[in-house]
Amino acid sequence: MPSLFLSHSGHDTDSARELKRRLLASPEAQRAGLEVWLDVDDLLEGKPWQAQLEAALAKANSFAVVVGSAGIHNWVRAETDLALDRASKDEQFRVIPVLHGATSIEYVSPFARRFQAVRDPLNDPEAMQRLLRAALGNDGAGLPALTDEPFPGLRSMTEAWSDRFFGRRAETDAVLGLLRRHRVVTVIADSGAGKSSLAQAGVAHAWRGGALYEDRPQVAARVAWHVLTMRPSENPLERLRDTVEASARQLGRTDSDSSIYRQALETDPAFALRCGLDAEQCRVLLVIDQAEELITLAAHATRDRFGSLIGTLAERMGDRLRILVTVRSDHWNLLSTVAGFGSLVGVDEAIFRLKQPVDLAEIVRGPLALAGHRNAAEQTTLIERLRRDLSDRPGDLALAQMALSLAWRDRERHGGMLGAYAAGGGALAALGREAERVERALPPGLSSRLMPIFIRLIRLSDTSITATRRIAARDEFDAEQHALIDLLAGEEYGRLLQTSEHHVEISHEALITQWPSLHQYLRDHAGELRILDDLMRRAWSWQTSSRDETHLTSLADEERYQRLRQDRTDWLAPLELEYLTWCETGHARVRDEIELQAREKMHALREREQAVARAKRVVWNGIAVASVLL
């Protein structure tokens, strides 16, 4: 069983961890049972580290050391000495220097120059394949497969997909160039153009590698390049708190410390964003992805508080903070209304307008090479058919990725990628057919529950049938819906949904227009969907406030909401049902108070009438007596 000892200096810890993750993700590494020993993961506390190093090296049959521009320091020298001693006695033992990032040969130690180095494998797929081949001992074999999932399908590419992010190198470099000159950069594009993938798999990944200082590698090596990525959703401040806490945990902070950073966002937001990293050496990139949600989902007061906080952070942190914003082109101008934020994203010189990729060739060939697909002729024909089927329409890139993902999945059943691509109907039909396949494949009784889930993951625009996706909280769904959501997030059911521990969303907005059943359902129920959207806003506002009578619905709205509850109960979350029950009780209380006031007024009126009548009788009696006396 092959075993690789992966050594690194402290500055290169993140890179070493990512190398380990990608190596172990390779299907060939998994088949071979490759083990990767990394000190930050595998050293046991309370035991002498030297003995553990020697034991791990004795077991390993290859040794790789990550060499950044800071060189080899501290105990890495001891690890390297042990490896060199082993190599001098064992011809089969491999020593592999891994040159990280923009490292130049002049910055590496003399030992590294004695061995064939692998240069920048995190950014060069072929270099990663050579590193894996060396670790597996496959000298005579071709380049090994690094992944069995080359295409993302409907998913946006996160940093974990950076190794399969092809075709956008020029755009990534352009955005980095803007970030060197501006504190806030805005990426504007139509839905489906790949804004999120560019921001995360492209720019954020390059940021962590010190790309902002690529011309100054010695400086870059001393900097902690920190990234936080968030989506605003209905409550952007809460999402930023979640992001800070999650980032702190990724850095290895304790739950207690992570909670402290989360809470510090109120009192010392710069400290919170750094998550404990040194203020002088830390450079932070905050990615605010799909910022249109500030307009489409967040309430005015909430988004203005968030915008003011971002404006304060940009001013206080100065050059130690860069902010990358992605937004749909049809909502960009509306961001100007967000207090403290609009002026940051409106600088024309700091705007990058993302277009469709000029050529699909890289997007096809690069991922297939990583997956071990070597049929160049088939790749060429596939590229030609994609070009024939697609144009430069918004969302075409998403359709291409979905069609490629399905073709890869079904290639063995249809005799290759071309046969599977044709069987799926090509790029234009692939997404809709896949969604329909999922409908048919669901166990009996579940298909009828599809639309009540998807209806909560979509928000119609105020003026038309066009729609955007909405992030929903998991607690909006019951246990049966959770089971179906988990199915729809899996490979067998098309990954139509993306899920996290607390949230659910549609994998891509293209699904809204490409899935015939969903598109028709939205058209048929557009009016009710807008009522639901209004109800969700009111219920959320009620939940996060004092719950006083200012949140009671008007009688007209109450009638609309109660009709929706009667007709579409399966659309509503527990919060909306609770709010409607509270409103019912509140309206009943108000009616009771009105009726009581009316009864009291009636009683007072009757008493006044009776008093008047009594007074009249007294008067008339007096007149009668006087008349008798006269």
XYZ file of C-alpha atoms in Angstrom:
630
model
C 0.000 0.000 0.000
C 1.618 3.329 -1.066
C 2.253 5.914 1.618
C 3.349 9.533 1.139
C 4.957 11.621 3.894
C 3.963 15.258 3.225
C 6.212 17.852 4.845
C 5.792 21.641 4.936
C 6.743 24.854 6.695
C 4.234 26.723 8.822
C 3.520 29.288 6.122
C 2.521 26.492 3.738
C 0.128 24.578 6.019
C -2.997 25.445 4.035
C -1.347 24.431 0.770
C -0.193 21.128 2.261
C -3.690 20.354 3.495
C -5.174 21.098 0.087
C -2.555 18.890 -1.590
C -3.486 16.048 0.729
C -7.204 16.513 0.062
C -6.786 16.447 -3.697
C -4.425 13.478 -3.692
C -6.791 11.400 -1.583
C -9.766 12.438 -3.743
C -8.220 10.767 -6.784
C -10.035 7.540 -7.757
C -6.692 5.895 -8.549
C -5.322 6.858 -5.133
C -8.418 5.368 -3.523
C -8.100 2.141 -5.494
C -4.420 1.887 -4.567
C -5.155 2.667 -0.912
C -2.783 5.660 -0.829
C -2.103 7.077 2.608
C -0.847 10.639 3.126
C 0.799 11.480 6.443
C 0.612 15.170 7.399
C 1.862 16.382 10.761
C -1.007 18.809 11.488
C -3.455 15.951 11.024
C -1.509 12.941 12.234
C 0.906 13.934 15.024
C -0.415 12.694 18.358
C -0.364 15.119 21.258
C 1.571 14.171 24.372
C 4.062 11.935 22.574
C 7.589 12.799 21.363
C 7.283 14.171 17.856
C 10.702 12.981 16.688
C 9.812 9.334 17.257
C 6.504 9.802 15.438
C 8.273 11.381 12.449
C 10.746 8.532 12.241
C 7.973 5.926 12.417
C 5.918 7.666 9.709
C 8.937 8.046 7.436
C 9.898 4.410 7.933
C 6.445 3.375 6.719
C 6.335 5.794 3.759
C 7.670 4.935 0.310
C 7.771 8.559 -0.858
C 8.464 11.961 0.689
C 7.181 15.300 -0.607
C 8.061 18.646 0.903
C 6.163 21.830 0.089
C 8.711 24.574 -0.531
C 7.349 28.115 -0.442
C 9.388 31.238 -1.019
C 10.188 31.313 2.696
C 12.259 28.140 2.190
C 12.542 25.256 4.653
C 12.537 26.104 8.333
C 12.409 24.677 11.815
C 11.594 20.995 12.219
C 10.962 20.594 8.469
C 14.754 20.542 8.245
C 14.768 17.483 10.516
C 12.112 15.778 8.386
C 14.073 16.542 5.223
C 17.324 15.215 6.716
C 15.585 11.967 7.655
C 14.135 11.646 4.159
C 17.478 12.296 2.480
C 19.135 9.699 4.696
C 16.429 7.182 3.746
C 16.824 8.018 0.025
C 20.589 7.465 0.185
C 19.979 3.892 1.354
C 16.824 2.989 -0.581
C 16.755 3.536 -4.334
C 12.997 2.970 -4.430
C 12.288 5.781 -1.945
C 11.253 8.977 -3.714
C 11.989 12.551 -2.627
C 9.737 15.118 -4.334
C 10.177 18.872 -3.820
C 6.874 20.671 -4.402
C 7.421 24.292 -5.433
C 4.435 26.258 -4.171
C 2.779 29.190 -5.911
C 5.107 31.716 -7.486
C 8.184 30.296 -5.811
C 11.328 30.818 -7.869
C 14.177 28.322 -7.877
C 16.425 30.945 -6.288
C 14.347 30.816 -3.112
C 14.485 27.062 -2.540
C 17.087 25.214 -0.530
C 20.059 23.474 -2.162
C 18.589 20.029 -1.437
C 15.517 20.766 -3.567
C 17.663 21.498 -6.596
C 19.075 17.975 -6.464
C 15.697 16.343 -7.237
C 13.154 16.732 -10.001
C 10.640 19.165 -8.543
C 6.907 19.399 -9.141
C 6.010 23.034 -9.695
C 2.733 24.538 -8.412
C 0.515 21.414 -8.489
C -2.411 23.298 -6.923
C -2.663 25.426 -10.045
C -1.260 23.062 -12.675
C -3.307 19.864 -13.096
C -0.530 18.032 -14.947
C 1.888 18.832 -12.125
C -0.623 17.378 -9.653
C -0.900 14.255 -11.785
C 2.882 13.862 -11.837
C 2.963 14.226 -8.056
C 0.290 11.539 -7.691
C 2.054 9.237 -10.146
C 5.264 9.565 -8.131
C 3.417 8.901 -4.872
C 1.795 5.786 -6.361
C 5.049 4.604 -7.959
C 3.512 4.452 -11.453
C 6.565 5.387 -13.478
C 5.595 3.676 -16.699
C 1.920 4.506 -16.596
C 0.310 7.572 -18.132
C -0.909 10.450 -16.065
C -3.357 9.148 -13.443
C -6.930 10.328 -13.002
C -7.334 12.948 -10.308
C -11.117 12.937 -10.170
C -14.123 10.844 -11.101
C -16.380 13.923 -11.139
C -14.961 16.358 -13.696
C -18.017 18.589 -14.223
C -20.082 20.391 -11.557
C -23.455 20.053 -13.234
C -25.788 22.596 -11.672
C -23.530 23.440 -8.751
C -21.461 26.581 -8.469
C -17.775 25.794 -8.166
C -16.513 26.491 -4.674
C -12.840 26.591 -3.686
C -12.949 22.786 -3.435
C -13.488 22.745 -7.221
C -10.566 25.017 -8.041
C -8.604 22.122 -9.585
C -11.401 21.639 -12.157
C -12.008 25.335 -12.851
C -10.955 25.832 -16.464
C -11.555 28.441 -19.121
C -11.532 31.493 -16.854
C -7.836 32.166 -16.245
C -7.924 35.525 -18.034
C -11.006 36.621 -16.084
C -9.448 35.523 -12.780
C -6.305 37.511 -13.531
C -8.372 40.537 -14.515
C -10.315 40.522 -11.238
C -7.100 40.090 -9.247
C -5.692 43.071 -11.141
C -8.677 45.157 -10.034
C -8.265 43.967 -6.446
C -4.670 45.211 -6.467
C -5.931 48.725 -7.247
C -9.318 48.839 -5.498
C -10.576 47.807 -2.074
C -13.985 46.758 -3.430
C -14.489 45.028 -6.776
C -17.884 44.120 -8.227
C -18.431 41.284 -10.705
C -21.593 41.864 -12.727
C -23.156 39.265 -15.015
C -26.412 37.642 -16.023
C -27.695 34.653 -14.108
C -25.843 31.485 -15.058
C -22.734 33.225 -16.385
C -20.507 31.771 -13.633
C -20.081 34.694 -11.196
C -19.968 32.503 -8.090
C -17.541 30.036 -9.639
C -15.212 32.824 -10.734
C -15.281 34.391 -7.279
C -14.682 31.189 -5.327
C -12.901 28.594 -7.492
C -10.977 31.294 -9.341
C -10.254 34.446 -7.342
C -10.571 33.144 -3.766
C -8.354 30.145 -4.531
C -5.731 32.385 -6.149
C -5.946 34.793 -3.189
C -5.062 32.036 -0.739
C -1.977 31.315 -2.832
C -0.764 34.913 -2.516
C -1.619 35.855 -6.116
C -2.129 39.479 -5.122
C 1.640 39.668 -4.519
C 2.716 37.216 -7.211
C 5.482 39.620 -8.239
C 6.761 39.653 -4.628
C 6.836 35.988 -3.557
C 8.963 36.598 -0.468
C 6.412 39.098 0.822
C 3.477 36.853 -0.096
C 4.953 33.950 1.877
C 4.871 35.981 5.110
C 1.218 36.930 4.742
C -1.769 34.951 6.009
C -4.202 35.081 3.075
C -7.646 34.678 4.644
C -10.940 34.230 2.781
C -14.538 34.501 3.995
C -17.399 33.755 1.592
C -21.039 34.556 2.346
C -24.494 34.906 0.795
C -26.824 37.615 2.205
C -30.130 35.677 2.208
C -32.946 37.251 4.300
C -30.631 38.128 7.182
C -27.189 39.186 5.893
C -25.816 40.065 9.340
C -26.640 36.601 10.636
C -25.117 35.011 7.534
C -21.918 37.012 8.087
C -21.809 35.786 11.678
C -22.209 32.204 10.422
C -19.384 32.784 7.931
C -17.018 34.132 10.586
C -17.725 31.183 12.866
C -17.289 28.618 10.077
C -14.038 30.241 8.889
C -12.649 30.213 12.412
C -13.358 26.494 12.697
C -11.630 25.878 9.358
C -8.570 27.580 10.824
C -8.630 25.093 13.691
C -10.014 27.484 16.307
C -11.917 25.984 19.216
C -15.705 26.182 19.370
C -15.337 28.683 22.212
C -12.993 30.943 20.233
C -15.163 30.630 17.119
C -18.148 31.786 19.154
C -16.131 34.744 20.465
C -15.282 35.861 16.909
C -18.922 35.528 15.941
C -20.036 37.757 18.798
C -17.199 40.232 18.174
C -18.778 41.187 14.856
C -20.914 43.623 16.872
C -18.093 45.263 18.838
C -14.872 44.759 16.839
C -15.774 43.566 13.325
C -12.171 43.733 12.022
C -11.036 41.396 14.806
C -13.942 39.073 13.998
C -13.067 38.884 10.287
C -9.429 37.976 11.048
C -10.537 35.003 13.189
C -7.485 35.322 15.431
C -4.901 35.871 12.679
C -2.226 38.502 13.256
C -3.492 41.968 12.303
C -0.217 43.027 10.682
C 0.299 39.902 8.589
C -3.316 39.028 7.729
C -4.933 40.066 4.448
C -8.657 39.336 4.253
C -10.794 38.751 1.172
C -14.519 38.979 1.919
C -16.619 37.524 -0.890
C -20.241 38.717 -0.853
C -21.750 36.349 -3.375
C -25.123 36.975 -5.058
C -25.512 40.386 -3.494
C -28.867 40.825 -5.262
C -30.325 38.966 -2.279
C -29.893 42.212 -0.338
C -32.644 43.544 -2.602
C -34.753 40.463 -3.279
C -34.725 38.827 0.171
C -33.508 41.110 2.974
C -35.743 43.701 4.646
C -34.781 47.381 4.264
C -33.630 47.911 7.845
C -31.648 44.650 7.907
C -29.801 45.285 4.660
C -29.011 48.872 5.659
C -27.438 47.713 8.935
C -25.386 45.194 6.979
C -24.374 47.784 4.393
C -23.292 50.216 7.102
C -21.162 47.495 8.736
C -19.443 46.683 5.423
C -18.761 50.372 4.844
C -17.239 50.672 8.315
C -15.047 47.595 7.754
C -13.798 48.911 4.409
C -12.825 52.213 6.045
C -11.208 50.806 9.199
C -9.273 47.880 7.713
C -7.941 49.775 4.718
C -5.489 47.785 2.613
C -5.811 44.763 4.912
C -9.281 44.061 3.499
C -10.517 43.480 -0.013
C -14.193 42.925 -0.796
C -15.351 41.015 -3.868
C -19.060 41.380 -4.697
C -20.992 39.360 -7.275
C -24.397 40.546 -8.442
C -26.848 39.894 -11.233
C -26.743 42.590 -13.888
C -30.478 43.293 -13.579
C -30.108 44.133 -9.865
C -26.790 45.985 -9.767
C -28.283 49.485 -9.982
C -30.601 48.678 -7.049
C -27.631 48.085 -4.738
C -27.064 51.853 -4.739
C -30.018 52.110 -2.337
C -28.274 50.057 0.385
C -26.872 52.417 3.007
C -23.069 52.347 3.297
C -22.787 49.724 0.579
C -24.126 51.303 -2.584
C -21.241 53.762 -2.914
C -18.707 50.919 -2.571
C -20.052 48.876 -5.496
C -20.772 51.783 -7.810
C -17.192 52.720 -8.763
C -17.078 52.100 -12.502
C -13.305 51.560 -12.590
C -13.705 48.689 -10.087
C -16.435 46.829 -11.975
C -15.774 43.643 -13.926
C -18.476 42.632 -16.386
C -18.304 38.868 -16.845
C -19.242 37.503 -20.258
C -19.821 34.006 -21.532
C -16.549 32.092 -22.130
C -15.044 32.851 -25.527
C -14.287 29.178 -26.167
C -15.669 25.992 -24.635
C -12.580 23.927 -25.484
C -10.782 24.454 -22.165
C -13.967 23.838 -20.201
C -14.273 20.429 -21.884
C -10.673 19.265 -22.283
C -9.252 20.299 -18.918
C -11.678 18.436 -16.624
C -11.710 15.365 -18.900
C -7.912 15.175 -18.767
C -8.091 15.193 -14.956
C -10.607 12.355 -15.122
C -8.336 10.242 -17.318
C -10.301 10.692 -20.559
C -7.729 10.532 -23.388
C -9.931 10.340 -26.512
C -8.968 13.631 -28.186
C -11.171 12.991 -31.229
C -14.252 12.459 -29.088
C -13.456 15.619 -27.132
C -13.139 17.631 -30.350
C -16.504 16.421 -31.651
C -18.137 17.085 -28.289
C -16.827 20.661 -28.303
C -18.162 21.179 -31.835
C -21.624 19.958 -30.829
C -21.678 22.227 -27.775
C -20.756 25.191 -29.961
C -23.529 24.246 -32.373
C -26.137 23.907 -29.612
C -25.242 26.974 -27.539
C -24.758 30.659 -28.153
C -23.875 33.526 -25.849
C -27.245 33.614 -24.106
C -27.287 34.092 -20.318
C -27.228 30.710 -18.628
C -25.727 28.790 -21.547
C -22.609 27.993 -19.511
C -24.795 26.322 -16.872
C -26.535 24.273 -19.563
C -23.163 23.195 -20.958
C -21.918 22.108 -17.526
C -25.122 20.173 -16.881
C -25.001 18.429 -20.272
C -21.335 17.500 -19.763
C -22.001 16.229 -16.251
C -24.839 13.997 -17.447
C -22.822 12.768 -20.440
C -19.975 11.793 -18.121
C -22.356 10.006 -15.775
C -24.058 8.029 -18.557
C -21.060 7.480 -20.871
C -20.698 3.753 -20.224
C -24.386 3.099 -20.810
C -24.344 4.904 -24.188
C -20.941 3.900 -25.539
C -19.042 7.074 -24.670
C -19.483 10.791 -24.075
C -20.906 11.501 -27.528
C -23.570 8.824 -27.286
C -24.582 9.984 -23.820
C -24.680 13.638 -24.939
C -26.997 12.764 -27.812
C -29.186 10.543 -25.632
C -29.662 13.442 -23.209
C -30.959 15.669 -25.974
C -27.897 17.892 -26.189
C -27.134 20.930 -24.077
C -30.488 22.668 -24.492
C -32.635 19.724 -23.424
C -30.367 18.040 -20.875
C -31.432 19.980 -17.788
C -35.160 19.696 -18.403
C -34.897 15.993 -19.225
C -32.882 15.333 -16.096
C -35.483 17.063 -13.910
C -38.260 15.061 -15.591
C -36.241 11.867 -15.071
C -36.046 12.682 -11.363
C -39.831 13.180 -11.231
C -40.375 9.749 -12.749
C -37.696 8.060 -10.637
C -39.015 9.208 -7.272
C -40.695 6.550 -5.108
C -44.507 6.494 -5.267
C -46.122 9.345 -3.380
C -43.059 11.588 -3.310
C -43.474 13.317 -6.676
C -46.558 15.163 -5.381
C -44.377 16.671 -2.651
C -41.854 18.136 -5.085
C -43.511 21.454 -5.859
C -44.350 22.440 -2.239
C -40.596 22.222 -1.582
C -39.467 24.073 -4.708
C -42.101 26.782 -4.259
C -40.284 27.880 -1.087
C -36.944 28.045 -2.910
C -38.109 30.582 -5.511
C -39.080 34.230 -5.383
C -40.980 35.840 -8.234
C -40.118 39.391 -9.182
C -42.647 42.019 -8.151
C -43.624 42.875 -11.687
C -43.265 39.774 -13.839
C -43.048 35.978 -13.948
C -39.239 36.065 -13.817
C -37.853 34.434 -10.691
C -34.737 34.160 -8.552
C -33.721 31.407 -6.200
C -34.163 31.804 -2.471
C -32.154 30.189 0.322
C -34.524 28.464 2.740
C -33.776 27.391 6.287
C -33.996 23.664 6.933
C -36.450 24.237 9.773
C -38.984 25.473 7.204
C -39.562 21.830 6.239
C -40.931 18.845 8.120
C -39.275 15.446 8.521
C -40.843 13.935 5.382
C -39.757 16.931 3.319
C -36.229 16.655 4.760
C -36.022 13.075 3.523
C -37.045 14.152 0.009
C -34.649 17.125 0.084
C -31.763 14.802 0.935
C -32.693 12.585 -2.013
C -32.792 15.541 -4.392
C -29.363 16.673 -3.212
C -27.841 13.298 -4.102
C -26.307 11.976 -7.313
C -29.125 9.504 -8.014
C -31.689 12.301 -8.139
C -29.769 14.835 -10.193
C -28.437 17.077 -7.407
C -31.324 19.422 -8.137
C -30.868 20.873 -4.652
C -27.871 22.072 -2.684
C -27.961 21.636 1.076
C -25.904 22.519 4.105
C -26.410 21.882 7.787
C -28.915 24.713 8.063
C -30.013 25.706 4.532
C -31.532 24.450 1.278
C -31.532 26.027 -2.195
C -32.044 25.206 -5.862
C -28.771 24.188 -7.477
C -29.099 26.695 -10.299
C -31.635 29.285 -11.420
C -31.611 27.747 -14.897
C -33.737 24.966 -13.405
C -36.634 27.425 -13.031
C -36.954 27.977 -16.774
C -35.666 24.638 -18.083
C -37.833 22.271 -16.009
C -41.231 22.234 -17.756
C -43.239 21.065 -14.730
C -41.766 23.666 -12.398
C -42.060 26.482 -14.941
C -45.732 25.688 -15.566
C -46.450 25.338 -11.846
C -45.057 28.822 -11.244
C -47.200 30.271 -14.027
C -50.322 28.549 -12.727
C -49.792 29.689 -9.130
C -48.044 33.046 -9.555
C -50.687 34.937 -7.577
C -50.606 32.525 -4.663
C -46.813 32.499 -4.694
C -46.735 36.274 -4.251
C -49.142 35.956 -1.329
C -46.830 33.312 0.176
C -43.813 35.576 -0.306
C -45.592 38.428 1.468
C -46.656 36.091 4.274
C -43.098 34.778 4.725
C -41.760 38.333 5.047
C -44.396 39.260 7.628
C -43.849 36.070 9.630
C -40.070 36.558 9.694
C -40.454 40.198 10.781
C -42.870 39.111 13.518
C -40.505 36.380 14.706
C -37.546 38.763 15.036
C -39.466 41.597 16.761
C -41.460 42.184 19.911
C -44.493 40.457 18.398
C -46.811 43.334 19.256
C -50.066 44.251 17.565
C -48.293 46.316 14.897
C -47.625 42.965 13.196
C -51.294 42.023 12.949
C -52.483 41.641 9.384
C -55.155 43.854 7.930
C -58.549 42.210 7.541
C -58.058 42.064 3.757
C -54.623 40.397 4.112
C -55.947 38.084 6.790
C -58.559 36.803 4.374
C -55.902 36.183 1.667
C -53.539 34.411 4.067
C -56.203 32.214 5.610
C -57.397 31.198 2.150
C -53.799 30.289 1.274
C -53.522 28.226 4.456
C -56.711 26.402 3.579
C -55.793 25.747 -0.070
C -51.978 25.321 0.165
C -51.217 24.086 3.650
C -48.251 22.059 2.357
C -46.621 25.285 1.138
C -46.426 26.783 4.613
C -43.643 26.414 7.165
C -44.285 26.028 10.905
C -43.363 29.692 11.399
C -46.059 30.927 9.001
C -48.661 28.628 10.568
C -47.687 29.895 14.014
C -47.899 33.495 12.818
C -51.345 32.964 11.264
C -52.590 31.342 14.475
C -51.225 34.325 16.412
C -52.976 36.678 14.003
C -56.224 34.737 14.386
C -55.961 35.015 18.142
C -55.037 38.682 17.852
C -57.940 39.470 15.562
C -60.296 37.535 17.852
C -58.986 39.533 20.799
C -59.442 42.775 18.888
C -62.973 41.729 17.896
C -63.736 40.823 21.501
C -62.405 44.191 22.643
C -64.433 45.979 19.986
C -67.555 44.035 20.928
C -66.913 44.742 24.619
C -66.420 48.416 23.884
C -69.598 48.381 21.807
C -71.530 46.686 24.619
C -70.133 49.144 27.135
C -71.074 52.034 24.886
C -74.536 50.556 24.397
C -74.891 50.044 28.131
C -73.751 53.619 28.808
C -76.132 54.900 26.137
C -79.015 52.967 27.669
C -78.151 54.325 31.102
C -78.075 57.849 29.732
C -81.404 57.262 27.991
C -82.872 55.845 31.190
C -81.512 58.797 33.188
C -83.005 61.217 30.673
C -86.269 59.356 30.825
C -86.223 59.532 34.607
C -85.422 63.211 34.484
C -88.235 63.780 32.040
C -90.641 61.939 34.289
C -89.578 64.067 37.238
C -90.055 67.175 35.156
C -93.442 66.069 33.917
C -94.483 65.035 37.405
C -93.452 68.457 38.676
C -95.429 70.151 35.957
C -98.415 67.978 36.785
C -98.237 68.837 40.498
C -97.912 72.517 39.711
C -100.913 72.318 37.463
C -103.002 70.752 40.227
C -101.976 73.406 42.725
C -102.871 76.111 40.296
